[in-house]
Amino acid sequence: MQTGLNSILRPLLPLLLVLPVGAWAQENEADTSNETDARKIPLPAVEDEVNLGVYYLNKDSFRFGKYTGLTDQGGYLLFDFRVEKRPDWDSGDTTRWRLEGWRMGLDSRRLLFDYLQQGKQRFKFDYRQIPNNNWNDGRTIYRGVGGGSLTLPGDWEVVPGSDNTEGFTKLLPSLSRVEMRTERKAFNLNYVRDLNPGWNMSVDFKHEIKDGTRATWGVIGNSGGNPRAVGITAPVDWTTDNLEALVSYALGNVQFGAGIYASVFSNDQKSVSWENAYGQNSGWAPGVGFPDGVGRMALEPDNSYVQLKTYGGLNLSKKTRLTADLSYGTMKQDDAFFPYTVNPRLSTPVALPRDNADAKIAMLLLNARLSSQLADNLILLVNYRYDDRDNKTPRAGTGYAYVGGDSQNQKSASSARLNLPYSYREQKLDATLKWRAARGTSVTGGLSWQDYQRTFAEVEDANEYDIHAGIRLTKWQTSSLSFNAKFSDRDADDYVDNRPFQLSHVPGSVDPDDFENHPLLRKYNQFDRKRTELRLRYDWFPNPQVNLGVTGLSADEEYSQNTFGLNDFSSRSLTLDGGWYPNRNVALTGFFTKEKWDAAMSGRSFRNAGQANDPRNDWRNDSDDDVDTLNLDLSFKNMGKSEAMHFGVSYTLSKVKSDVSTTGGSSITTAPLPNLVNKMQTLKLYGGYRLNKKSTVELAAEWSRLGADDYGLDDVAPNTMENVLSFGQSAQGYDIWLLSAYWRREF
Amino acid sequence: MTARIIAGVLVAWILLPGGDGAALAAGDGDTMAEYSDDPKICVECHGAGGENAAKSIYLTTHSTTADAATPFAHGNQGCESCHGPSKAHAEKQAAAFRPPPPMSFSRDTPAEDKDSICLDCHNDSRSMFHWAGSAHDIENTACVDCHTVHRPNDPVLALETQPQVCYACHQEQRAQFLRQSRHPVDTGTGVTSHIGLLSCADCHRPHGSNSPGSLIQNTLNETCYMCHAEKRGPFLWEHQPVRENCNICHLPHGANHEALLVRRGPWLCQNCHLAQFHPSTAYSGTGIPPQGAAQALLAADCRNCHQQVHGSNHPSGVRLTR
């Protein structure tokens, strides 16, 4: 993963060569010319900068390098730079540019070129590389990792008559280590041009490539206890292009603009298929188990989105302004369908009703805002928002006579399923008054109404009202206070629990009272809810050497109408932060945040109609997360006789403890679950010595440890589950030292 | 009755004395005060190292004289373009008291008054279009609360330093970015593995926008699709909450559970899926080794089979397994 200096500098050289050298010279001249100024006030010089050195990581740590690329034990080039040209302020020159590079020796490098001709145009190029290490200690039985076709080892065997992981006699010798990692490379171009008088145009273009390997799961089987799953790798070979072009006009009382936003996603790998590792199951059609069976999953299809947008603003009077945004766009996806099954041994007499989904969602957004200064100290804001997402994807009248998990002969036409192209419409109207009651005292308050409309969902119409208020006091010399509160109440018109189930089946194929989810379940994103949010912030700065602050947050969601599903949720957080600056060279800063996230839900375990009505099968689940976050930093600068030294120490802690418990009625057997724990600590010692006016040596030593307890991964071998062959990876942790040393040179 | 109330409110609105706007609040004495005639006189006192040092203003775009739109352009008043006519402030004082400039941008000055100075010039750009009525405007956040105009590199405009400016108020987000499941935004703690590869402005427009949360696209989902376009679909088999709002299942800044999930599976899924057999089963410690091995609890929990949670385009993918 280490990158050679050559490979970094080579692509930069052409850029450096085409930059106007004269501009650099001008910077050096700037000081001279300033010296001739009548007032003899030397202005600051522009200083370019290079950081050159090494990182050293003492252990392999895939997880530590998740986003940085500092993954393997060993040395890495540390190379950052900044080169810039600024015109002398009164030279008559309006051109400035800068070229900056960060972490050029790592996989998380970034390069920025920014060129500005003030009052005329600006051009930016921004390259970002973002690795994402997921895990690297899992194992797979499949060959062909990284591709779209996964095969079993040639000597794969299954005990005759076995249909689960216990029958995998060659499992251990077949496992090979696999690494889940992706990387983004994003190229951003931005150009803005001022077109006088009042006109402006801008173009933003982003080309992003994401590739690598991700973990997913292949399942063969459909229901009745016959699905068998296996962890498989899916190739990531994605490209996304986003383009936005806008022309705008602003002069006097009128502003308007119009443009287009287009986004195109393409995936070079349309599917992943895998050979079935499991022996034949009695619920499967013949020829599905090993060695004949094969499964296929559709990967993300190509798609596009084109949006036309316009906006305008008008000052109706000296005290009143009206603005509006209107945009209309369409999301489309029409990738060709795969056959119902990849397994040729399965019977599929019913043809696909269509060649592709011809999926389409029309997006219409209108946002209008009126702001009016009713009096010197009183402002009224009224906002209306209309957000309509009309899903126009056709529903095949005969439905899709699907094949269950590449394991069964095709369903009969009467058992076909219909797709549900969910549409969604949201309207919101809110009015807020902002009152500056006195110098240093401002008060806000308002009301809002929100309407939600859905199709094919349990709730087709819901309304929500909220009242919000806030006060901000800055009138005291040494402190300030703000407090905000918001209460909202969502009320659903009607909850039809089996509406999606009924609508997704061919009419007449299910009884009108048939349901999928328990009739007493209420989905929390749709049904009645009362929500209370409170926020308090207090700052105290008794003198220039000390500042302290406290922030308290509280949010409660109450779903009192929900018999089953989410019943209530609350989050609390308290943050203390502060700084102590005993003199201009010493600083102690830090913060501590304590949070609690509690959710309670309930359900009823049932396998038949009798159990569905039996409260002895009720259960309740509580998920309580406690989170502590701490950072302390003590720094010293201008130390030593020549004031050439600076140093400091920093400590960071992030700890999450998740306590999940399930309790049940008399027919339910439960046992405690271990806590989920995630604890990261970092201690960093750093310092530097200024060798001369232009050069500094910087050193840092960082100890970092991540520990994680996760019952879903700990002690779970690939074949721990009977019907799922997992990767068996661990909850990733690390305990590392990272040393860095570099030379900073200013020019 | 309702019509009368509405009519009454409208009449009152029209008759109320409208404010002249905060832009004129810089001081009633403006018309009486005089400008000094030298744009560099201020740095005689406010030079490097002094109190309220401001000499670096000459390195910023504000000082480019050749750009007619800047405060230092020929014919404009330099520092006094923003701070107001300050001849009296700049003159040698016989007495100990030196009158302050009309606009000192101090914390005592109302945000509207401070902002009016900036908005005098920065009122016609696309980025300021939604400022009036934006969350920061309502909260009385002044431009100078975030922007440092005297420095050549304004920290809030750089990806690497921007989050630390935002954290001054948005402290809960700072803590969330220190979770193990998070977007790679700098946490400001110096932890190398938490360096910033994204900035707040990659998703948000701090000057306001037409979406909740001041996002850069019209909706939350459209904002997420800018980088996660593979989840946009539309798919043949859709998952209703996915189409509606990513936040129903995810916490965008950082979460206690993997994949930025608000809660752990299978309970997150069971909040909405309570069908017979395994979806309605009560999962607990009986399902983990050594007592058991429930496939909805271990490894990827429900996603061991239903891995296409964002939607499937396979004609046999109705159960989101294909």
PDB file of N, CA and C in Angstrom, chain B residues 150-195:
ATOM      1  N   HIS B 150     -10.267  38.061   8.412  1.00  0.00           N
ATOM      2  CA  HIS B 150      -8.945  38.686   8.419  1.00  0.00           C
ATOM      3  C   HIS B 150      -7.825  37.717   8.094  1.00  0.00           C
ATOM      4  N   ARG B 151      -8.139  36.436   8.012  1.00  0.00           N
ATOM      5  CA  ARG B 151      -7.090  35.451   7.745  1.00  0.00           C
ATOM      6  C   ARG B 151      -7.123  35.037   6.286  1.00  0.00           C
ATOM      7  N   PRO B 152      -5.954  34.773   5.720  1.00  0.00           N
ATOM      8  CA  PRO B 152      -5.941  34.388   4.299  1.00  0.00           C
ATOM      9  C   PRO B 152      -6.641  33.058   4.051  1.00  0.00           C
ATOM     10  N   ASN B 153      -6.576  32.146   5.008  1.00  0.00           N
ATOM     11  CA  ASN B 153      -7.256  30.872   4.845  1.00  0.00           C
ATOM     12  C   ASN B 153      -8.332  30.751   5.909  1.00  0.00           C
ATOM     13  N   ASP B 154      -9.538  31.037   5.517  1.00  0.00           N
ATOM     14  CA  ASP B 154     -10.661  30.971   6.452  1.00  0.00           C
ATOM     15  C   ASP B 154     -10.899  29.504   6.804  1.00  0.00           C
ATOM     16  N   PRO B 155     -10.748  29.117   8.067  1.00  0.00           N
ATOM     17  CA  PRO B 155     -10.852  27.689   8.416  1.00  0.00           C
ATOM     18  C   PRO B 155     -12.164  27.049   7.990  1.00  0.00           C
ATOM     19  N   VAL B 156     -13.231  27.813   7.969  1.00  0.00           N
ATOM     20  CA  VAL B 156     -14.514  27.193   7.657  1.00  0.00           C
ATOM     21  C   VAL B 156     -14.658  26.883   6.165  1.00  0.00           C
ATOM     22  N   LEU B 157     -13.734  27.380   5.382  1.00  0.00           N
ATOM     23  CA  LEU B 157     -13.810  27.113   3.944  1.00  0.00           C
ATOM     24  C   LEU B 157     -12.922  25.952   3.509  1.00  0.00           C
ATOM     25  N   ALA B 158     -12.182  25.369   4.448  1.00  0.00           N
ATOM     26  CA  ALA B 158     -11.290  24.259   4.089  1.00  0.00           C
ATOM     27  C   ALA B 158     -11.830  22.949   4.652  1.00  0.00           C
ATOM     28  N   LEU B 159     -11.791  21.916   3.841  1.00  0.00           N
ATOM     29  CA  LEU B 159     -12.332  20.613   4.233  1.00  0.00           C
ATOM     30  C   LEU B 159     -11.743  20.150   5.562  1.00  0.00           C
ATOM     31  N   GLU B 160     -10.438  20.336   5.724  1.00  0.00           N
ATOM     32  CA  GLU B 160      -9.746  19.778   6.883  1.00  0.00           C
ATOM     33  C   GLU B 160     -10.116  20.484   8.181  1.00  0.00           C
ATOM     34  N   THR B 161     -10.414  21.774   8.106  1.00  0.00           N
ATOM     35  CA  THR B 161     -10.639  22.535   9.331  1.00  0.00           C
ATOM     36  C   THR B 161     -12.094  22.927   9.549  1.00  0.00           C
ATOM     37  N   GLN B 162     -12.886  22.790   8.527  1.00  0.00           N
ATOM     38  CA  GLN B 162     -14.288  23.214   8.636  1.00  0.00           C
ATOM     39  C   GLN B 162     -15.052  22.548   9.788  1.00  0.00           C
ATOM     40  N   PRO B 163     -14.949  21.219   9.945  1.00  0.00           N
ATOM     41  CA  PRO B 163     -15.744  20.599  11.003  1.00  0.00           C
ATOM     42  C   PRO B 163     -15.489  21.194  12.380  1.00  0.00           C
ATOM     43  N   GLN B 164     -14.247  21.584  12.641  1.00  0.00           N
ATOM     44  CA  GLN B 164     -13.959  22.118  13.970  1.00  0.00           C
ATOM     45  C   GLN B 164     -14.675  23.430  14.220  1.00  0.00           C
ATOM     46  N   VAL B 165     -14.903  24.175  13.168  1.00  0.00           N
ATOM     47  CA  VAL B 165     -15.691  25.403  13.314  1.00  0.00           C
ATOM     48  C   VAL B 165     -17.137  25.031  13.643  1.00  0.00           C
ATOM     49  N   CYS B 166     -17.642  24.037  12.939  1.00  0.00           N
ATOM     50  CA  CYS B 166     -19.044  23.628  13.151  1.00  0.00           C
ATOM     51  C   CYS B 166     -19.244  23.031  14.546  1.00  0.00           C
ATOM     52  N   TYR B 167     -18.218  22.302  15.031  1.00  0.00           N
ATOM     53  CA  TYR B 167     -18.347  21.638  16.329  1.00  0.00           C
ATOM     54  C   TYR B 167     -18.493  22.634  17.473  1.00  0.00           C
ATOM     55  N   ALA B 168     -18.091  23.874  17.248  1.00  0.00           N
ATOM     56  CA  ALA B 168     -18.216  24.855  18.322  1.00  0.00           C
ATOM     57  C   ALA B 168     -19.662  24.913  18.819  1.00  0.00           C
ATOM     58  N   CYS B 169     -20.585  24.709  17.904  1.00  0.00           N
ATOM     59  CA  CYS B 169     -22.003  24.658  18.319  1.00  0.00           C
ATOM     60  C   CYS B 169     -22.566  23.238  18.228  1.00  0.00           C
ATOM     61  N   HIS B 170     -22.161  22.500  17.211  1.00  0.00           N
ATOM     62  CA  HIS B 170     -22.767  21.179  16.962  1.00  0.00           C
ATOM     63  C   HIS B 170     -21.952  20.090  17.647  1.00  0.00           C
ATOM     64  N   GLN B 171     -21.998  20.104  18.960  1.00  0.00           N
ATOM     65  CA  GLN B 171     -21.115  19.215  19.705  1.00  0.00           C
ATOM     66  C   GLN B 171     -21.575  17.771  19.684  1.00  0.00           C
ATOM     67  N   GLU B 172     -22.867  17.554  19.573  1.00  0.00           N
ATOM     68  CA  GLU B 172     -23.331  16.172  19.529  1.00  0.00           C
ATOM     69  C   GLU B 172     -22.837  15.485  18.266  1.00  0.00           C
ATOM     70  N   GLN B 173     -22.712  16.254  17.184  1.00  0.00           N
ATOM     71  CA  GLN B 173     -22.197  15.654  15.954  1.00  0.00           C
ATOM     72  C   GLN B 173     -20.717  15.298  16.100  1.00  0.00           C
ATOM     73  N   ARG B 174     -19.979  16.117  16.825  1.00  0.00           N
ATOM     74  CA  ARG B 174     -18.559  15.801  17.047  1.00  0.00           C
ATOM     75  C   ARG B 174     -18.432  14.450  17.750  1.00  0.00           C
ATOM     76  N   ALA B 175     -19.247  14.235  18.767  1.00  0.00           N
ATOM     77  CA  ALA B 175     -19.201  12.956  19.477  1.00  0.00           C
ATOM     78  C   ALA B 175     -19.616  11.815  18.547  1.00  0.00           C
ATOM     79  N   GLN B 176     -20.583  12.064  17.700  1.00  0.00           N
ATOM     80  CA  GLN B 176     -21.036  10.997  16.800  1.00  0.00           C
ATOM     81  C   GLN B 176     -19.965  10.614  15.781  1.00  0.00           C
ATOM     82  N   PHE B 177     -19.167  11.598  15.359  1.00  0.00           N
ATOM     83  CA  PHE B 177     -18.109  11.272  14.395  1.00  0.00           C
ATOM     84  C   PHE B 177     -16.965  10.485  15.047  1.00  0.00           C
ATOM     85  N   LEU B 178     -17.011  10.334  16.361  1.00  0.00           N
ATOM     86  CA  LEU B 178     -16.004   9.493  17.024  1.00  0.00           C
ATOM     87  C   LEU B 178     -16.490   8.062  17.218  1.00  0.00           C
ATOM     88  N   ARG B 179     -17.671   7.740  16.701  1.00  0.00           N
ATOM     89  CA  ARG B 179     -18.142   6.363  16.742  1.00  0.00           C
ATOM     90  C   ARG B 179     -17.320   5.514  15.754  1.00  0.00           C
ATOM     91  N   GLN B 180     -17.420   4.220  15.936  1.00  0.00           N
ATOM     92  CA  GLN B 180     -16.710   3.351  15.004  1.00  0.00           C
ATOM     93  C   GLN B 180     -17.442   3.243  13.669  1.00  0.00           C
ATOM     94  N   SER B 181     -18.734   3.454  13.679  1.00  0.00           N
ATOM     95  CA  SER B 181     -19.494   3.481  12.432  1.00  0.00           C
ATOM     96  C   SER B 181     -19.837   4.933  12.151  1.00  0.00           C
ATOM     97  N   ARG B 182     -19.239   5.488  11.131  1.00  0.00           N
ATOM     98  CA  ARG B 182     -19.346   6.936  10.938  1.00  0.00           C
ATOM     99  C   ARG B 182     -18.950   7.294   9.518  1.00  0.00           C
ATOM    100  N   HIS B 183     -19.260   8.499   9.136  1.00  0.00           N
ATOM    101  CA  HIS B 183     -18.690   9.052   7.912  1.00  0.00           C
ATOM    102  C   HIS B 183     -17.336   9.676   8.269  1.00  0.00           C
ATOM    103  N   PRO B 184     -16.371   9.610   7.366  1.00  0.00           N
ATOM    104  CA  PRO B 184     -15.013  10.063   7.727  1.00  0.00           C
ATOM    105  C   PRO B 184     -14.849  11.579   7.716  1.00  0.00           C
ATOM    106  N   VAL B 185     -15.447  12.208   8.676  1.00  0.00           N
ATOM    107  CA  VAL B 185     -15.299  13.651   8.872  1.00  0.00           C
ATOM    108  C   VAL B 185     -14.346  13.856  10.043  1.00  0.00           C
ATOM    109  N   ASP B 186     -13.479  14.841   9.927  1.00  0.00           N
ATOM    110  CA  ASP B 186     -12.479  15.078  10.967  1.00  0.00           C
ATOM    111  C   ASP B 186     -13.161  15.332  12.311  1.00  0.00           C
ATOM    112  N   THR B 187     -12.595  14.750  13.365  1.00  0.00           N
ATOM    113  CA  THR B 187     -13.199  14.908  14.688  1.00  0.00           C
ATOM    114  C   THR B 187     -12.537  16.018  15.491  1.00  0.00           C
ATOM    115  N   GLY B 188     -11.471  16.576  14.945  1.00  0.00           N
ATOM    116  CA  GLY B 188     -10.815  17.666  15.659  1.00  0.00           C
ATOM    117  C   GLY B 188     -10.073  17.227  16.895  1.00  0.00           C
ATOM    118  N   THR B 189      -9.827  15.929  17.035  1.00  0.00           N
ATOM    119  CA  THR B 189      -9.165  15.422  18.237  1.00  0.00           C
ATOM    120  C   THR B 189      -7.706  15.065  17.991  1.00  0.00           C
ATOM    121  N   GLY B 190      -7.271  15.127  16.757  1.00  0.00           N
ATOM    122  CA  GLY B 190      -5.893  14.770  16.457  1.00  0.00           C
ATOM    123  C   GLY B 190      -5.672  13.288  16.261  1.00  0.00           C
ATOM    124  N   VAL B 191      -6.732  12.481  16.362  1.00  0.00           N
ATOM    125  CA  VAL B 191      -6.580  11.043  16.166  1.00  0.00           C
ATOM    126  C   VAL B 191      -6.359  10.781  14.665  1.00  0.00           C
ATOM    127  N   THR B 192      -5.255  10.142  14.342  1.00  0.00           N
ATOM    128  CA  THR B 192      -4.893  10.001  12.934  1.00  0.00           C
ATOM    129  C   THR B 192      -5.923   9.198  12.148  1.00  0.00           C
ATOM    130  N   SER B 193      -6.490   8.170  12.794  1.00  0.00           N
ATOM    131  CA  SER B 193      -7.457   7.363  12.060  1.00  0.00           C
ATOM    132  C   SER B 193      -8.781   8.098  11.874  1.00  0.00           C
ATOM    133  N   HIS B 194      -8.899   9.278  12.469  1.00  0.00           N
ATOM    134  CA  HIS B 194     -10.131  10.056  12.329  1.00  0.00           C
ATOM    135  C   HIS B 194      -9.889  11.358  11.573  1.00  0.00           C
ATOM    136  N   ILE B 195      -8.948  11.335  10.669  1.00  0.00           N
ATOM    137  CA  ILE B 195      -8.728  12.516   9.847  1.00  0.00           C
ATOM    138  C   ILE B 195      -9.928  12.720   8.937  1.00  0.00           C
TER     139      ILE B 195
END
